CSV table of C-alpha atoms in Angstrom, one decimal:
chain,number,residue,atom,x,y,z
A,1,MET,CA,-0.2,0.5,0.1
A,2,ARG,CA,1.7,4.1,-0.6
A,3,ILE,CA,0.9,6.5,1.7
A,4,ALA,CA,1.1,10.0,1.6
A,5,PRO,CA,4.5,11.4,1.7
A,6,SER,CA,6.0,14.0,4.3
A,7,PRO,CA,7.5,16.6,2.9
A,8,LYS,CA,10.3,16.4,5.4
A,9,GLN,CA,11.4,20.7,6.3
A,10,PRO,CA,14.7,22.8,5.7
A,11,SER,CA,16.9,24.7,7.1
A,12,ALA,CA,15.4,28.3,7.5
A,13,ALA,CA,18.0,29.7,5.6
A,14,ASP,CA,16.9,27.9,2.6
A,15,VAL,CA,13.1,28.3,3.9
A,16,GLU,CA,14.0,32.4,3.4
A,17,LEU,CA,16.3,32.1,-0.1
A,18,HIS,CA,13.2,30.0,-1.5
A,19,ARG,CA,11.0,33.1,-0.6
A,20,ILE,CA,12.6,35.5,-2.8
A,21,THR,CA,11.4,33.5,-6.0
A,22,THR,CA,9.3,30.9,-5.3
A,23,TRP,CA,10.6,29.1,-7.7
A,24,PRO,CA,11.8,25.8,-8.9
A,25,PHE,CA,8.5,24.5,-6.7
A,26,ARG,CA,8.5,22.4,-3.5
A,27,SER,CA,6.0,20.6,-2.1
A,28,TRP,CA,7.0,22.0,2.0
A,29,CYS,CA,6.3,25.4,0.5
A,30,GLU,CA,2.7,26.3,2.2
A,31,GLU,CA,2.1,28.8,-1.4
A,32,CYS,CA,3.4,26.7,-3.7
A,33,ALA,CA,1.3,23.9,-2.8
A,34,LYS,CA,-1.8,26.5,-2.3
A,35,GLY,CA,-0.8,27.8,-6.2
A,36,ARG,CA,0.8,25.1,-7.5
A,37,GLY,CA,0.1,22.0,-6.5
A,38,LEU,CA,-1.5,19.7,-8.6
A,39,GLY,CA,-2.7,16.8,-6.0
A,40,GLU,CA,-2.7,13.8,-6.3
A,41,GLN,CA,-1.8,12.4,-9.8
A,42,ARG,CA,-3.3,8.9,-11.0
A,43,GLY,CA,-2.0,8.8,-14.1
A,44,THR,CA,0.1,6.6,-13.8
A,45,HIS,CA,-0.2,2.9,-13.0
A,46,ALA,CA,3.3,0.9,-12.9
A,47,GLY,CA,3.0,-1.2,-10.0
A,48,ARG,CA,-0.2,-1.8,-9.7
A,49,ALA,CA,-1.5,-3.9,-12.6
A,50,HIS,CA,-5.0,-4.0,-13.1
A,51,ASP,CA,-6.4,-7.3,-13.4
A,52,VAL,CA,-9.6,-6.0,-14.4
A,53,PRO,CA,-9.6,-4.4,-17.8
A,54,ILE,CA,-10.8,-0.4,-17.8
A,55,VAL,CA,-13.5,1.1,-20.3
A,56,GLY,CA,-14.2,4.4,-20.9
A,57,LEU,CA,-16.8,6.5,-22.0
A,58,ASP,CA,-17.2,10.4,-22.5
A,59,TYR,CA,-19.1,12.4,-24.7
A,60,PHE,CA,-17.1,15.3,-27.5
A,61,TYR,CA,-18.2,17.5,-30.1
A,62,MET,CA,-17.4,17.6,-33.9
A,63,THR,CA,-17.1,21.3,-34.6
A,64,GLU,CA,-15.8,23.4,-37.3
A,65,LYS,CA,-12.5,23.5,-35.3
A,66,GLY,CA,-12.5,20.3,-34.8
A,67,LEU,CA,-13.3,17.2,-31.3
A,68,GLU,CA,-14.0,19.2,-28.6
A,69,HIS,CA,-15.0,18.9,-24.5
A,70,ARG,CA,-18.1,20.7,-23.6
A,71,SER,CA,-16.1,22.8,-21.1
A,72,GLU,CA,-13.9,24.0,-24.5
A,73,ILE,CA,-17.3,25.5,-25.9
A,74,THR,CA,-17.5,28.2,-24.7
A,75,MET,CA,-21.6,29.0,-25.5
A,76,SER,CA,-24.4,28.4,-22.8
A,77,ASP,CA,-26.1,24.9,-22.9
A,78,ALA,CA,-29.1,26.7,-24.6
A,79,GLU,CA,-26.8,27.6,-27.9
A,80,VAL,CA,-25.4,24.0,-27.8
A,81,LYS,CA,-28.7,22.2,-28.3
A,82,THR,CA,-29.6,25.7,-30.8
A,83,ALA,CA,-26.6,24.5,-32.8
A,84,ARG,CA,-26.7,21.4,-32.5
A,85,GLU,CA,-30.0,21.5,-34.7
A,86,CYS,CA,-28.3,23.3,-37.4
A,87,GLY,CA,-25.4,21.0,-38.2
A,88,ASP,CA,-23.8,23.4,-37.3
A,89,ILE,CA,-21.9,20.9,-33.9
A,90,VAL,CA,-22.6,17.4,-33.8
A,91,LEU,CA,-22.8,15.2,-30.6
A,92,CYS,CA,-19.6,12.4,-30.7
A,93,LEU,CA,-19.1,8.7,-27.8
A,94,ILE,CA,-16.0,7.7,-27.5
A,95,ILE,CA,-14.6,4.9,-26.1
A,96,ARG,CA,-11.6,3.8,-25.0
A,97,CYS,CA,-10.1,0.5,-23.1
A,98,TYR,CA,-7.6,1.9,-20.7
A,99,ASN,CA,-6.2,-1.8,-20.7
A,100,SER,CA,-5.4,-2.9,-25.1
A,101,LYS,CA,-6.1,1.2,-25.7
A,102,ASN,CA,-8.3,0.8,-27.9
A,103,VAL,CA,-10.0,3.4,-28.9
A,104,PHE,CA,-13.4,4.2,-30.8
A,105,CYS,CA,-15.3,7.4,-32.0
A,106,HIS,CA,-18.7,7.4,-33.4
A,107,VAL,CA,-21.1,10.5,-34.0
A,108,VAL,CA,-25.2,10.2,-32.2
A,109,PRO,CA,-28.2,11.4,-32.4
A,110,CYS,CA,-28.2,12.1,-28.9
A,111,LYS,CA,-27.5,11.8,-25.5
A,112,GLY,CA,-28.2,8.3,-23.4
A,113,ASP,CA,-31.0,5.9,-24.1
A,114,ASP,CA,-32.4,6.6,-27.4
A,115,GLU,CA,-35.6,4.6,-27.9
A,116,ASP,CA,-34.3,2.8,-30.9
A,117,LYS,CA,-30.9,1.5,-29.0
A,118,PHE,CA,-28.4,3.0,-31.2
A,119,VAL,CA,-26.3,4.3,-29.0
A,120,VAL,CA,-26.3,2.0,-26.9
A,121,ASN,CA,-25.7,-1.4,-29.1
A,122,LEU,CA,-22.6,1.0,-30.9
A,123,ALA,CA,-21.4,0.8,-26.7
A,124,VAL,CA,-22.2,-2.9,-26.3
A,125,GLU,CA,-20.3,-3.5,-30.1
A,126,ASP,CA,-17.6,-2.3,-29.4
A,127,ILE,CA,-17.3,-3.7,-25.8
A,128,GLY,CA,-18.1,-6.4,-26.8
A,129,TRP,CA,-15.3,-6.7,-29.6
A,130,LEU,CA,-13.0,-6.0,-27.4
A,131,GLY,CA,-12.8,-9.8,-26.5
A,132,HIS,CA,-12.7,-9.5,-22.1
A,133,THR,CA,-14.4,-11.0,-20.3
A,134,ARG,CA,-14.7,-8.6,-16.9
A,135,VAL,CA,-14.5,-5.3,-17.8
A,136,ILE,CA,-15.5,-1.9,-15.5
A,137,ILE,CA,-16.9,0.4,-17.4
A,138,LYS,CA,-16.0,4.0,-16.4
A,139,SER,CA,-17.4,7.7,-16.8
A,140,ASP,CA,-18.9,10.8,-15.3
A,141,GLN,CA,-21.2,11.7,-13.2
A,142,GLU,CA,-23.0,13.1,-15.8
A,143,ARG,CA,-27.0,12.4,-15.8
A,144,SER,CA,-27.1,11.0,-19.8
A,145,LEU,CA,-24.0,9.5,-19.6
A,146,VAL,CA,-24.8,7.9,-16.1
A,147,SER,CA,-28.4,7.1,-17.8
A,148,LEU,CA,-26.2,5.4,-21.0
A,149,VAL,CA,-23.4,3.2,-18.8
A,150,THR,CA,-26.8,2.0,-17.1
A,151,ARG,CA,-28.6,0.6,-20.6
A,152,ALA,CA,-25.1,-0.9,-21.8
A,153,LEU,CA,-25.1,-2.9,-18.6
A,154,GLU,CA,-28.2,-4.4,-19.3
A,155,VAL,CA,-27.7,-5.1,-23.4
A,156,LEU,CA,-24.0,-6.8,-22.3
A,157,LYS,CA,-25.1,-9.0,-19.9
A,158,CYS,CA,-27.4,-10.1,-22.2
A,159,LYS,CA,-25.6,-9.9,-26.1
A,160,VAL,CA,-21.9,-11.4,-24.8
A,161,GLU,CA,-22.4,-14.5,-23.4
A,162,ALA,CA,-18.9,-14.8,-22.3
A,163,LEU,CA,-18.9,-11.5,-20.5
A,164,GLU,CA,-18.4,-13.2,-16.6
A,165,ILE,CA,-18.4,-9.6,-14.6
A,166,VAL,CA,-19.4,-6.5,-15.2
A,167,SER,CA,-19.0,-3.1,-14.1
A,168,VAL,CA,-19.3,0.3,-13.0
A,169,GLU,CA,-17.0,2.9,-12.0
A,170,HIS,CA,-18.3,7.1,-11.8
A,171,SER,CA,-15.3,9.2,-11.7
A,172,GLN,CA,-16.4,12.5,-8.9
A,173,LYS,CA,-17.9,15.7,-10.3
A,174,TYR,CA,-16.3,18.6,-12.0
A,175,ALA,CA,-12.8,16.2,-12.4
A,176,SER,CA,-11.6,16.3,-15.7
A,177,GLN,CA,-8.4,14.9,-15.1
A,178,ALA,CA,-9.8,12.0,-13.3
A,179,SER,CA,-11.4,10.8,-16.6
A,180,GLY,CA,-7.6,10.5,-18.1
A,181,GLY,CA,-7.3,8.2,-20.0
A,182,THR,CA,-10.2,8.6,-22.1
A,183,GLU,CA,-9.0,12.3,-22.5
A,184,VAL,CA,-5.6,10.9,-23.7
A,185,GLY,CA,-7.8,8.8,-26.5
A,186,ALA,CA,-9.7,11.8,-27.1
A,187,ARG,CA,-6.8,14.3,-27.9
A,188,ALA,CA,-5.3,11.7,-30.3
A,189,ASP,CA,-8.2,11.2,-32.6
A,190,ARG,CA,-8.9,14.9,-32.8
A,191,GLY,CA,-5.4,15.1,-34.1
A,192,LEU,CA,-5.7,13.4,-36.7
A,193,PHE,CA,-8.7,14.0,-37.7
A,194,ARG,CA,-8.1,17.0,-38.0
A,195,THR,CA,-5.8,15.8,-40.1
A,196,MET,CA,-7.2,13.7,-42.4
A,197,ARG,CA,-9.7,16.6,-42.4
A,198,LEU,CA,-8.4,19.7,-43.9
A,199,CYS,CA,-5.6,16.7,-46.3
A,200,ILE,CA,-9.0,15.9,-48.1
A,201,GLU,CA,-9.9,19.4,-48.4
A,202,LYS,CA,-7.2,20.5,-49.9
A,203,ARG,CA,-6.8,17.9,-52.4
A,204,THR,CA,-10.9,18.2,-53.5
A,205,GLY,CA,-10.6,21.8,-53.7
A,206,ARG,CA,-13.4,22.1,-51.1
A,207,ARG,CA,-14.5,22.5,-47.4
A,208,LEU,CA,-16.2,19.4,-45.5
A,209,PRO,CA,-18.1,20.0,-42.9
A,210,VAL,CA,-18.6,18.6,-39.6
A,211,ARG,CA,-22.9,17.5,-40.8
A,212,HIS,CA,-21.4,16.2,-44.0
A,213,PRO,CA,-21.8,12.9,-43.6
A,214,LEU,CA,-18.6,11.9,-44.6
A,215,SER,CA,-17.2,14.0,-41.6
A,216,SER,CA,-18.9,11.0,-39.1
A,217,TRP,CA,-17.3,8.3,-41.5
A,218,LEU,CA,-14.3,10.0,-41.2
A,219,LEU,CA,-14.3,10.3,-37.1
A,220,GLU,CA,-14.8,6.5,-37.1
A,221,HIS,CA,-12.1,5.4,-39.7
A,222,VAL,CA,-9.3,7.8,-37.8
A,223,SER,CA,-10.1,5.7,-34.7
A,224,LEU,CA,-9.6,2.1,-36.5
A,225,LEU,CA,-6.1,3.5,-37.4
A,226,LEU,CA,-5.1,4.7,-34.4
A,227,ASN,CA,-5.9,1.4,-33.8
A,228,ALA,CA,-4.5,-0.1,-36.0
A,229,CYS,CA,-1.3,1.8,-36.7
A,230,VAL,CA,0.0,3.1,-33.9
A,231,ARG,CA,2.3,1.1,-31.6
A,232,GLY,CA,3.2,1.4,-27.9
A,233,GLU,CA,6.1,0.2,-25.8
A,234,ASP,CA,5.4,-3.4,-25.8
A,235,GLY,CA,6.0,-2.9,-30.1
A,236,LEU,CA,2.0,-3.7,-30.2
A,237,THR,CA,-0.3,-1.6,-31.8
A,238,SER,CA,-3.7,-1.7,-29.4
A,239,TRP,CA,-6.0,-4.2,-32.2
A,240,ALA,CA,-2.8,-6.6,-32.0
A,241,ARG,CA,-3.3,-6.7,-28.6
A,242,ALA,CA,-7.6,-6.5,-28.8
A,243,ARG,CA,-7.5,-9.1,-31.0
A,244,GLY,CA,-3.3,-11.3,-31.4
A,245,ARG,CA,-3.4,-10.5,-34.8
A,246,ALA,CA,-1.9,-7.1,-36.6
A,247,PHE,CA,-4.2,-5.3,-38.7
A,248,GLY,CA,-5.1,-7.5,-42.0
A,249,GLN,CA,-6.6,-5.3,-44.3
A,250,ARG,CA,-4.8,-3.6,-47.3
A,251,LEU,CA,-4.6,0.7,-45.9
A,252,ILE,CA,-6.5,3.2,-48.2
A,253,GLY,CA,-6.9,6.7,-48.7
A,254,PHE,CA,-9.9,8.0,-47.6
A,255,GLY,CA,-12.1,9.2,-49.8
A,256,GLU,CA,-10.0,6.9,-52.8
A,257,LYS,CA,-12.2,5.7,-56.0
A,258,VAL,CA,-11.8,2.0,-56.1
A,259,LEU,CA,-13.3,-0.5,-57.7
A,260,TRP,CA,-15.1,-3.5,-55.2
A,261,LYS,CA,-15.8,-6.8,-57.4
A,262,MET,CA,-19.5,-7.3,-56.2
A,263,GLN,CA,-20.9,-10.2,-54.6
A,264,THR,CA,-20.4,-14.0,-56.5
A,265,LYS,CA,-24.5,-14.8,-54.8
A,266,GLY,CA,-27.0,-13.4,-53.2
A,267,PRO,CA,-29.5,-10.0,-54.6
A,268,GLN,CA,-27.1,-8.6,-56.4
A,269,HIS,CA,-25.6,-11.3,-58.4
A,270,ASN,CA,-26.4,-11.1,-62.5
A,271,ALA,CA,-28.5,-7.9,-60.8
A,272,GLU,CA,-28.1,-7.4,-64.9
A,273,GLY,CA,-27.4,-10.7,-66.2
A,274,ASN,CA,-24.6,-13.1,-66.1
A,275,MET,CA,-22.6,-10.6,-69.1
A,276,SER,CA,-21.9,-7.9,-66.7
A,277,ALA,CA,-19.5,-6.4,-65.0
A,278,ARG,CA,-17.9,-8.0,-62.2
A,279,TRP,CA,-16.3,-4.9,-61.1
A,280,ALA,CA,-17.8,-1.2,-60.2
A,281,VAL,CA,-16.5,1.8,-58.5
A,282,GLY,CA,-17.4,3.2,-55.4
A,283,ILE,CA,-15.4,5.6,-53.5
A,284,PHE,CA,-13.3,4.2,-50.3
A,285,ILE,CA,-14.7,5.5,-46.1
A,286,GLY,CA,-12.7,2.3,-44.3
A,287,TYR,CA,-13.5,-1.2,-42.4
A,288,ASN,CA,-16.2,-2.7,-41.0
A,289,ARG,CA,-14.5,-4.2,-37.8
A,290,SER,CA,-17.1,-7.4,-37.6
A,291,SER,CA,-16.7,-8.3,-41.4
A,292,ASP,CA,-12.6,-7.7,-41.6
A,293,SER,CA,-14.1,-6.3,-45.3
A,294,TYR,CA,-14.3,-2.5,-47.1
A,295,ARG,CA,-17.1,0.2,-47.1
A,296,PHE,CA,-17.9,1.9,-50.1
A,297,ILE,CA,-20.2,4.0,-51.1
A,298,THR,CA,-22.1,3.6,-54.9
A,299,ASP,CA,-23.4,6.3,-57.1
A,300,GLY,CA,-26.6,5.4,-55.2
A,301,GLY,CA,-25.7,5.7,-51.9
A,302,ALA,CA,-25.7,3.0,-50.8
A,303,ARG,CA,-22.7,0.9,-48.2
A,304,ILE,CA,-21.4,-1.6,-49.5
A,305,TYR,CA,-19.4,-4.4,-47.0
A,306,PHE,CA,-16.7,-6.0,-49.4
A,307,ALA,CA,-13.2,-7.6,-50.5
A,308,PHE,CA,-11.4,-6.9,-53.2
């Protein structure tokens, strides 16, 4: 067990010398502690392994500047609601596993649990994909987030058969640093999202609004790239930690025009006869995790999940 340190008092001469500039920070100085003290830092996990994986959930907003937390938006709740209705601000849900470092981001229609269980099913699918048999779901005490987590617990127990233990952990109110593991994922996501969005706008010569459907697909694609490409100190990617193998699909630029092979069976098989084309043109918008396939948009706007 860790014991809180007791600061040792220096000599009177050292105290007087420190009072001239009060620099650098000294834990034994009462003024330093009151003015610059950060409190207990809980970010390090060294020496205390977590046997039960923690999965953090939080809300963020997609604005013209990128992904932002509610505290970073200088608008009232009424103004944020109006901006969301107009499409100037888009609500997003971020889910991050503290153990494997996998991160998932989705554009969601509302906070909390919705009637169609769309948001809950997104969270359940992501947590189930991680493959944990025991898990702790962590969030802050925002009412809508607590409602979502509570509903996700019920659905997880029904849908994920291998799940043995699932519990909830809430950080204290008004302490965003208590969910630092989730904040790290949001920071990485917002940086890569902003970069790829600028790249797309430069190559197309057009602005990509946050309300555009491509922004939603780009947000999910950015999360997958972070999971599949970024290696940790152990030399493994987040994808490899969760799945036991590296990401095996071909990397394609988001928004690229590609040829995709049509199904050889099913309703789209020989739609225009057995002498018609076997390949079609589509726009790449990401990957489908559950089926290891590619996502394309066709001229008709339908999302297609096929491999090359």
